[in-house]
CSV table of N, CA and C in Angstrom, one decimal:
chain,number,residue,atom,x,y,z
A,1,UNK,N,-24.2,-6.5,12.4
A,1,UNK,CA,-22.8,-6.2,12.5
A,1,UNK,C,-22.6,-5.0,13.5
A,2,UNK,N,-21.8,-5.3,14.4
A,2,UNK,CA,-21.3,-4.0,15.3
A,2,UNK,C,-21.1,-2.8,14.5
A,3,UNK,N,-20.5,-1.8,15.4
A,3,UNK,CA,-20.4,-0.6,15.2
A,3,UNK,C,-18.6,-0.6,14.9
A,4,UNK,N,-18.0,-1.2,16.1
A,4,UNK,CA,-16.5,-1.5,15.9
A,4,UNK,C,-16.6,-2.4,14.3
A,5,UNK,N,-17.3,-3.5,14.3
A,5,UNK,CA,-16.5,-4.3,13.1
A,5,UNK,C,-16.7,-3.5,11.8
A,6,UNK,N,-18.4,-2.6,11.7
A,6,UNK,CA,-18.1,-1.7,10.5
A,6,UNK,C,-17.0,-1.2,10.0
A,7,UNK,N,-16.5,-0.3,11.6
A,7,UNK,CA,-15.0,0.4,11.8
A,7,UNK,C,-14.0,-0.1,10.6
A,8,UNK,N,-13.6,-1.1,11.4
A,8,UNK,CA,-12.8,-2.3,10.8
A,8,UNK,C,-12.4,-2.6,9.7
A,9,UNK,N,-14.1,-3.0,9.7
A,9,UNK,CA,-14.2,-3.4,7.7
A,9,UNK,C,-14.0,-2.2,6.8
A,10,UNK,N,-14.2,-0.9,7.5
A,10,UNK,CA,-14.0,0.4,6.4
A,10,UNK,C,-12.8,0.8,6.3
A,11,UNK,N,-11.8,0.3,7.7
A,11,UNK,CA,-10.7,0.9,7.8
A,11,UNK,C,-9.9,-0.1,6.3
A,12,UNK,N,-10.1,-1.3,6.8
A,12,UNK,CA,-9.4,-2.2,5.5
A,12,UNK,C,-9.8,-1.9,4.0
A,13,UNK,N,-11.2,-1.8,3.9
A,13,UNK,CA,-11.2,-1.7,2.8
A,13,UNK,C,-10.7,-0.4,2.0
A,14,UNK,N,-10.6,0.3,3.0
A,14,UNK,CA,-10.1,1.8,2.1
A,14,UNK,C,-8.8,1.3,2.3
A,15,UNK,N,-8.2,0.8,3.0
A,15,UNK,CA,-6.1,0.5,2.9
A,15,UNK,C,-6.1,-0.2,1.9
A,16,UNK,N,-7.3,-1.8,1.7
A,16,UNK,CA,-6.8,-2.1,0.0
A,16,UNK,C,-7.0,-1.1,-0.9
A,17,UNK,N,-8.1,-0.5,-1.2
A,17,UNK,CA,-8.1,0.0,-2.2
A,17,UNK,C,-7.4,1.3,-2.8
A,18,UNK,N,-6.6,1.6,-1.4
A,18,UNK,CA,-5.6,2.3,-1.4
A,18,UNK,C,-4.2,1.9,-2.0
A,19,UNK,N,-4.0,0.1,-1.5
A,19,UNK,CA,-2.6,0.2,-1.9
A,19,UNK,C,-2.7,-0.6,-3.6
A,20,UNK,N,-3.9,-1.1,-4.1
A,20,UNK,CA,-4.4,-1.3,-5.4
A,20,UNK,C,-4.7,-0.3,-6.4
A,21,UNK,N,-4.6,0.7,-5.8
A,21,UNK,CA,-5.1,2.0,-6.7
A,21,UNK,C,-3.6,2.5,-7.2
A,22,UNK,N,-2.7,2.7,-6.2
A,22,UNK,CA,-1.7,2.8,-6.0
A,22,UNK,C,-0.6,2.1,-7.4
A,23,UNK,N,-1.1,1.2,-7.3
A,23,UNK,CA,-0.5,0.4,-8.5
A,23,UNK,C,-0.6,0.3,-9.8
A,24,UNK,N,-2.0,0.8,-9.7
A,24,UNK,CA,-2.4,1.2,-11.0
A,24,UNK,C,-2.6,2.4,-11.7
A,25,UNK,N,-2.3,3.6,-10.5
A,25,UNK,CA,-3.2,4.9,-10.9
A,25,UNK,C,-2.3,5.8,-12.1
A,26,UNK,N,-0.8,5.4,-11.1
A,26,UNK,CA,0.4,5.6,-12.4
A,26,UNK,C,0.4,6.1,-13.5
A,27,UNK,N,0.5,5.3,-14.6
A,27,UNK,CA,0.3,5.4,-15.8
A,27,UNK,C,-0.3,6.2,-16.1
A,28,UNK,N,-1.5,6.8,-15.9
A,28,UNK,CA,-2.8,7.8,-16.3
A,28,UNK,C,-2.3,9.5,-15.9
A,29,UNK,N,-1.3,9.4,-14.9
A,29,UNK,CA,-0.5,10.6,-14.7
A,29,UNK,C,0.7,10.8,-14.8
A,30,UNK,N,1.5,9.8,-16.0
A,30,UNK,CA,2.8,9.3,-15.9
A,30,UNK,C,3.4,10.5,-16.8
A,31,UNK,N,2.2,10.9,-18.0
A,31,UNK,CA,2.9,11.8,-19.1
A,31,UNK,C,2.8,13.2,-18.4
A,32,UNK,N,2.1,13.7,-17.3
A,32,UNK,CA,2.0,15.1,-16.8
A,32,UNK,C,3.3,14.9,-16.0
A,33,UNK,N,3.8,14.3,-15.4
A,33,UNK,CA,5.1,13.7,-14.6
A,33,UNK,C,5.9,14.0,-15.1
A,34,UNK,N,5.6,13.3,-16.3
A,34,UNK,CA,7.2,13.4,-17.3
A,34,UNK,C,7.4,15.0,-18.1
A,35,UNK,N,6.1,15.9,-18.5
A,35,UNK,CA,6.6,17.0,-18.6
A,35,UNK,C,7.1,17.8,-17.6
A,36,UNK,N,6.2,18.1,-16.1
A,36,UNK,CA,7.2,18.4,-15.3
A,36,UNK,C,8.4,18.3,-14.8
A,37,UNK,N,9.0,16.9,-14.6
A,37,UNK,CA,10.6,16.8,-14.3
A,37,UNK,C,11.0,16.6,-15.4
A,38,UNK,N,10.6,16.5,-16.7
A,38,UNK,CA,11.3,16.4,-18.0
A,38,UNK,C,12.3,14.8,-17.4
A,39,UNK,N,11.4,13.8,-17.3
A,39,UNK,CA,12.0,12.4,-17.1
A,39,UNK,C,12.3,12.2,-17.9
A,40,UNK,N,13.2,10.9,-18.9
A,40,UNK,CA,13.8,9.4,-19.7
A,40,UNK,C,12.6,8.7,-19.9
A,41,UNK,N,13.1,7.8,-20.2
A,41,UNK,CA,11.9,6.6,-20.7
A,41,UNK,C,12.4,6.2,-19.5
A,42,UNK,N,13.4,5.2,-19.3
A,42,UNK,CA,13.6,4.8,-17.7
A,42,UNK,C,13.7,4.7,-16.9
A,43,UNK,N,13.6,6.3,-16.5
A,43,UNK,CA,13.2,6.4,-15.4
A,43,UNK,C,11.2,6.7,-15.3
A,44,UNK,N,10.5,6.8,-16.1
A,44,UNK,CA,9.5,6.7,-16.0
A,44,UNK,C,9.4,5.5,-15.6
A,45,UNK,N,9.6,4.2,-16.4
A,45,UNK,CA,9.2,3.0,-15.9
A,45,UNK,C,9.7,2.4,-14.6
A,46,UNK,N,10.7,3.1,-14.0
A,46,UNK,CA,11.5,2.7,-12.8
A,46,UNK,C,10.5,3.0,-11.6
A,47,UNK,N,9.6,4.4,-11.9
A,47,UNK,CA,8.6,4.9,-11.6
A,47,UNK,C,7.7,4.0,-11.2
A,48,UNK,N,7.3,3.7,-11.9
A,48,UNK,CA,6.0,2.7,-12.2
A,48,UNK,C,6.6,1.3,-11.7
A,49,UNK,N,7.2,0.6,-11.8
A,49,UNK,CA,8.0,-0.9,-11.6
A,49,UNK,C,8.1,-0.8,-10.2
A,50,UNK,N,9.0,-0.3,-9.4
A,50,UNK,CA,9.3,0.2,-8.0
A,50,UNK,C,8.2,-0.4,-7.4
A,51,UNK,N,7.5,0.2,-7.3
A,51,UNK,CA,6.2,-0.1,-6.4
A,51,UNK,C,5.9,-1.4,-6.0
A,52,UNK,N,5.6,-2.6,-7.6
A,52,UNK,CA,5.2,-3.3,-7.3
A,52,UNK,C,6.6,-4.2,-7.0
A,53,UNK,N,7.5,-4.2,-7.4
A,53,UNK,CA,9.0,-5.0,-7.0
A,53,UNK,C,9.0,-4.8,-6.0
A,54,UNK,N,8.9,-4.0,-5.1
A,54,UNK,CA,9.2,-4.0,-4.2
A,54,UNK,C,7.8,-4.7,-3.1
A,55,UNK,N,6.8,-4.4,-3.3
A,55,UNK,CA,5.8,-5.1,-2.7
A,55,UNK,C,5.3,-6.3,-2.7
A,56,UNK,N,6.1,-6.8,-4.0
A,56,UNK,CA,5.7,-8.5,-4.4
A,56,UNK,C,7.1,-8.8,-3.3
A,57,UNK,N,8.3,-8.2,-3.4
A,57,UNK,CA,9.6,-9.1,-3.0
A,57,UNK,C,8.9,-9.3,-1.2
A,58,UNK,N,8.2,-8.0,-0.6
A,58,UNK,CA,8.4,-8.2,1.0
A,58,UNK,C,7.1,-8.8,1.9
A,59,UNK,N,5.8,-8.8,0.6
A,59,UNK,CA,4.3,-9.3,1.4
A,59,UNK,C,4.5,-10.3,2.1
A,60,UNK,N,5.4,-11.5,1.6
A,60,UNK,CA,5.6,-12.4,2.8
A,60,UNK,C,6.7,-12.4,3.9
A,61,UNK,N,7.7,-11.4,3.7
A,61,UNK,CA,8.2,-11.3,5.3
A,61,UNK,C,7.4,-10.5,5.9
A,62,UNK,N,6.5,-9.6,5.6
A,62,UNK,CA,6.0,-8.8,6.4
A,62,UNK,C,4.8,-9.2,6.9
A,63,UNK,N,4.3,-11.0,5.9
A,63,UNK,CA,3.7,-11.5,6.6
A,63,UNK,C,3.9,-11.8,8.4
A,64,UNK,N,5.1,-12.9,8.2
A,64,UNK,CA,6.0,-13.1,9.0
A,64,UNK,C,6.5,-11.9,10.3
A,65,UNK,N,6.3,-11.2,9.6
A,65,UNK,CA,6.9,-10.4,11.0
A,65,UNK,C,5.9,-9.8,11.5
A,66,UNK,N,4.7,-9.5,11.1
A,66,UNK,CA,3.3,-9.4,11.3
A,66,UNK,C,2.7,-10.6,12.4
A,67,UNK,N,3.2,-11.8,12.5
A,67,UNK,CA,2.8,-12.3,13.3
A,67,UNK,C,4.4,-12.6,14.4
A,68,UNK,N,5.3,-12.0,14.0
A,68,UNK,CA,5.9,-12.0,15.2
A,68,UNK,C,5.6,-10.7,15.6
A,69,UNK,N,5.4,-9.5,15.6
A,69,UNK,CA,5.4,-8.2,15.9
A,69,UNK,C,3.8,-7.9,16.7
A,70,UNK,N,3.1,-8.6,15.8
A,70,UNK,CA,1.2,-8.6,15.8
A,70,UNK,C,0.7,-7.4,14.6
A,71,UNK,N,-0.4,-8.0,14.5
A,71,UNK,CA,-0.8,-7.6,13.5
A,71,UNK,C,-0.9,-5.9,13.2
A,72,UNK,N,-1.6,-5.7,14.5
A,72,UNK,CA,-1.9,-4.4,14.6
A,72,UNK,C,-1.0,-3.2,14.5
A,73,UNK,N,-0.1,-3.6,14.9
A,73,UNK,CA,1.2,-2.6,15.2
A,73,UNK,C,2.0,-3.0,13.7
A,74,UNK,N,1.8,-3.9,13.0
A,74,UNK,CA,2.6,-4.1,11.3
A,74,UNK,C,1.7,-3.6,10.4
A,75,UNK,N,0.4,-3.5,10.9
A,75,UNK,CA,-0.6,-2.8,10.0
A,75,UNK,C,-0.7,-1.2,10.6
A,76,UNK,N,-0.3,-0.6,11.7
A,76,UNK,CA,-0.4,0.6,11.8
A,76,UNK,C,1.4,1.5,11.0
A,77,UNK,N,2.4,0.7,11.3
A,77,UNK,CA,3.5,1.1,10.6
A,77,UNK,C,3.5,1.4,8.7
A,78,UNK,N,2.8,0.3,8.6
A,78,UNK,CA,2.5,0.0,7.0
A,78,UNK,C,1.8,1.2,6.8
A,79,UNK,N,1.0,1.8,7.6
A,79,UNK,CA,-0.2,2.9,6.9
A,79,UNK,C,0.8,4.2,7.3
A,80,UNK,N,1.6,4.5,8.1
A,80,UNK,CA,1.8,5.6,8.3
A,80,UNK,C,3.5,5.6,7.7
A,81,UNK,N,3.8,4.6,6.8
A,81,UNK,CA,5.2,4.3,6.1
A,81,UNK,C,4.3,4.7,4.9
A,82,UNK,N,3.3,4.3,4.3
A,82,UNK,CA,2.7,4.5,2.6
A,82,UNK,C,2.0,5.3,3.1
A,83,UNK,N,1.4,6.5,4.4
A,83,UNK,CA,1.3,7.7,3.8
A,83,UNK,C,2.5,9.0,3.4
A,84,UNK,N,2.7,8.4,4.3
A,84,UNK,CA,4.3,9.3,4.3
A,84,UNK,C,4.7,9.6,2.9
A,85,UNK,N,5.1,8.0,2.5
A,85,UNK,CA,5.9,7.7,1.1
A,85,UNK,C,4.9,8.5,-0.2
A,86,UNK,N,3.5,8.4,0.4
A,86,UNK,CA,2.8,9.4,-1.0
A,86,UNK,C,2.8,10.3,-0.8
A,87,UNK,N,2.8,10.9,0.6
A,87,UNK,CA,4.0,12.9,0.6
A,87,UNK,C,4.4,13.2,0.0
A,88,UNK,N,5.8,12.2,-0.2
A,88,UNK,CA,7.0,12.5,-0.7
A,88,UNK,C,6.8,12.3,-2.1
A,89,UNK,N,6.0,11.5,-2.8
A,89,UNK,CA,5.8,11.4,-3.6
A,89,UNK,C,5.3,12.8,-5.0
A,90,UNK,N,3.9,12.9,-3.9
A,90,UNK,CA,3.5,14.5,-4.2
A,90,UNK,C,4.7,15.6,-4.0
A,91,UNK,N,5.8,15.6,-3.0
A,91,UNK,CA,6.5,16.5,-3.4
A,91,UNK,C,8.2,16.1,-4.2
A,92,UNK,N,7.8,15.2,-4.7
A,92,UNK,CA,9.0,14.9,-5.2
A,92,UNK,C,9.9,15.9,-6.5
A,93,UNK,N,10.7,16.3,-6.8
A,93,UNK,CA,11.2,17.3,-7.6
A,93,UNK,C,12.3,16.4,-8.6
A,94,UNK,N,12.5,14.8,-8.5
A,94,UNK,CA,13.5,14.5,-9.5
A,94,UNK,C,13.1,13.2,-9.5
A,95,UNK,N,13.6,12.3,-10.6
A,95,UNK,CA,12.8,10.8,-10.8
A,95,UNK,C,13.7,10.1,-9.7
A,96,UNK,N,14.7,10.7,-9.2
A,96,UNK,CA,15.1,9.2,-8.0
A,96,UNK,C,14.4,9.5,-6.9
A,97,UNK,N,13.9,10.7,-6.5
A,97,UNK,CA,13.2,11.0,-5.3
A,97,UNK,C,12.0,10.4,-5.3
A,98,UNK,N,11.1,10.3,-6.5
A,98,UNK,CA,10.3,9.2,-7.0
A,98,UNK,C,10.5,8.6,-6.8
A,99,UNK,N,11.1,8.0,-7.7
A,99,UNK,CA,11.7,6.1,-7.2
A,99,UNK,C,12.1,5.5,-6.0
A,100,UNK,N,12.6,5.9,-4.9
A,100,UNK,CA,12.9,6.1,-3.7
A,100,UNK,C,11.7,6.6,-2.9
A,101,UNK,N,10.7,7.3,-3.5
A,101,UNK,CA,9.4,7.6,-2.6
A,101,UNK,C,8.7,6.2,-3.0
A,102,UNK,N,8.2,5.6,-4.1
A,102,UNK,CA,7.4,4.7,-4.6
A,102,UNK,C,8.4,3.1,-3.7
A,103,UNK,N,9.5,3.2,-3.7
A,103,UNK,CA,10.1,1.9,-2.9
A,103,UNK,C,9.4,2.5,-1.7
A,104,UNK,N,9.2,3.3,-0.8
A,104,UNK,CA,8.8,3.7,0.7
A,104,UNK,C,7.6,3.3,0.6
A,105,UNK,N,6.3,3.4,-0.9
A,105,UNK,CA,5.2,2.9,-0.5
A,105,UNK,C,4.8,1.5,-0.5
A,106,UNK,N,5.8,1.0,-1.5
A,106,UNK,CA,5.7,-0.6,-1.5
A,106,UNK,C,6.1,-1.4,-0.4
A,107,UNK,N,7.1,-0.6,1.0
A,107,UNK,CA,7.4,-1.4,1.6
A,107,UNK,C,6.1,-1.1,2.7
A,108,UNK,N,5.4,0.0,2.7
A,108,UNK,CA,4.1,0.3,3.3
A,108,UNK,C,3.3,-0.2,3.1
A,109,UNK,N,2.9,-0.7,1.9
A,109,UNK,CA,2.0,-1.4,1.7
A,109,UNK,C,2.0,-3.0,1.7
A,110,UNK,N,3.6,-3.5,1.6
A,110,UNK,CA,3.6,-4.9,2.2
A,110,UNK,C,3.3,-4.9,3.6
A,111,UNK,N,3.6,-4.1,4.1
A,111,UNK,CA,3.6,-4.4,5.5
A,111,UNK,C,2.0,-4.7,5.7
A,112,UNK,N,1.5,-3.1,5.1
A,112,UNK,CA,0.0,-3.4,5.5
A,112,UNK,C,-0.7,-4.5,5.1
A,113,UNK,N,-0.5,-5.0,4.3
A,113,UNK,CA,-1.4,-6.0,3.2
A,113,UNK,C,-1.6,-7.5,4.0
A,114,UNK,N,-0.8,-7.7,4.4
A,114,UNK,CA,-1.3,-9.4,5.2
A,114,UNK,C,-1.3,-9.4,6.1
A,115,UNK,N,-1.1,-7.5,7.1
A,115,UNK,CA,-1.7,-7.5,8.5
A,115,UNK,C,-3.2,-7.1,8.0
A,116,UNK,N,-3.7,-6.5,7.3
A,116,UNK,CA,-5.4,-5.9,7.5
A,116,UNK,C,-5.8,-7.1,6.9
A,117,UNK,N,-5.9,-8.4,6.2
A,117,UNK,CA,-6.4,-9.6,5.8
A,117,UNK,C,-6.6,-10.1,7.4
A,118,UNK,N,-5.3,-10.2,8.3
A,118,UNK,CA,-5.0,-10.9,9.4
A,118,UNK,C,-6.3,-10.5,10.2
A,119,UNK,N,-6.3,-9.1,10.2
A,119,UNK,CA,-7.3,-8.3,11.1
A,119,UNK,C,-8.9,-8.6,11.0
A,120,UNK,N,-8.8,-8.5,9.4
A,120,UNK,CA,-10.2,-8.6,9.1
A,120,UNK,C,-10.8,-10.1,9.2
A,121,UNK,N,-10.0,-11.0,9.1
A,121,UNK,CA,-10.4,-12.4,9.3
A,121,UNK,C,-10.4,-12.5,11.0
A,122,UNK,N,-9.7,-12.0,11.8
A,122,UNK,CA,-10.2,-12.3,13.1
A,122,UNK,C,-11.0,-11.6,14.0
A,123,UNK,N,-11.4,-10.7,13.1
A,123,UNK,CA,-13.0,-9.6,13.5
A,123,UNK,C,-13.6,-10.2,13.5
A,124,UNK,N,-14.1,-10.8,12.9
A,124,UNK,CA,-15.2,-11.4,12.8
A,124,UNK,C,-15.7,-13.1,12.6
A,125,UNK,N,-16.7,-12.9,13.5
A,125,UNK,CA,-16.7,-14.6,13.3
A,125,UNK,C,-17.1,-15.4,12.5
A,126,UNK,N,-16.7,-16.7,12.5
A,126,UNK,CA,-17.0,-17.6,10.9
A,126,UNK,C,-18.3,-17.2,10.1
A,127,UNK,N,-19.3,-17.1,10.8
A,127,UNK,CA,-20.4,-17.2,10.0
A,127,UNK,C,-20.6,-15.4,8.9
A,128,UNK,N,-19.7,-14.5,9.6
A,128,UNK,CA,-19.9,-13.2,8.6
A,128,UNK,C,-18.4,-13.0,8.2
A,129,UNK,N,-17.6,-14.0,8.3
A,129,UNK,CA,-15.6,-13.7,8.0
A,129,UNK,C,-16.3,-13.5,6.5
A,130,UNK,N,-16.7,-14.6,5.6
A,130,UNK,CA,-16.7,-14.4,3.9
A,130,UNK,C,-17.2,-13.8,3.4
A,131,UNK,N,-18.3,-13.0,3.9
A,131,UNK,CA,-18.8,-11.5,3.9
A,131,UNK,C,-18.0,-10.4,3.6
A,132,UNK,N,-17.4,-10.2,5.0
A,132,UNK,CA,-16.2,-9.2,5.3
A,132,UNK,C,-15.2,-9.5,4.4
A,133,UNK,N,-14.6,-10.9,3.9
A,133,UNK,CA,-13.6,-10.8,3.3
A,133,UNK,C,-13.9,-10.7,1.7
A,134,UNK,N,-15.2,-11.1,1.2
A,134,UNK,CA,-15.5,-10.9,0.3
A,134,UNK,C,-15.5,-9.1,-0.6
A,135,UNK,N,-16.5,-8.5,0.9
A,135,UNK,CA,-16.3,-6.9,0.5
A,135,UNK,C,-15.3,-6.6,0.5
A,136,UNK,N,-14.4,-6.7,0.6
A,136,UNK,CA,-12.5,-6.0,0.6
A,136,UNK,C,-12.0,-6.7,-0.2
């Protein structure tokens, strides 16, 4: 394997396991959250929900516009929209600034999600694609 497709394959696999981590990491820091802004019950969960609502509603237009736009350029927006969004996240001071940061990373992470699949399946050729696609 090249030196670029390593690249590649590291760059994707840290974006999935970035925007999967993302999804799940939540909960495990949800009650330090909630002493600091002194949140609701529903807005904690609006917290947590957001993310993926919003990332299940757009993976497939952003499929779609991923191949009108190309991949690369819907997969570089997506990563620098869901870092941004976990900035804001870290500095957020009230549960709608949250909730409004966590919708920024879901629409980052749709974006990114079925352009780095796109990418990674055409790095590489048939005989090491289920390799690559396997590791990620």
């Amino acid at each position: 394997m090249g030196r670029l497709k390593k690249i590649i394959l590291f760059a994707i696999i840290s974006c999935t396991c970035m925007t999967m981590m993302d999804s799940t990491i939540l909960p495990i820091a949800l009650p330090t959250i909630q002493k600091t802004m002194h949140l609701d019950f529903l807005t904690q969960q609006w917290i947590i929900v957001s993310y993926a609502v919003v990332f299940v509603a757009l993976v497939q237009a952003s499929a779609w516009l991923g191949d009108r736009l190309g991949h690369k350029i819907t997969f570089i927006i997506g990563l620098s929209l869901f870092a941004i969004a976990s900035a804001l996240c870290g500095l957020s001071f009230s549960g709608w600034w949250f909730i409004s940061s966590r919708v920024l990373q879901g629409i980052g992470a749709a974006l990114l999600s079925p352009s780095a699949e796109t990418i990674l399946y055409s790095s590489f050729p048939p005989d090491k694609r289920a390799k690559a696609i396997a590791l990620n």
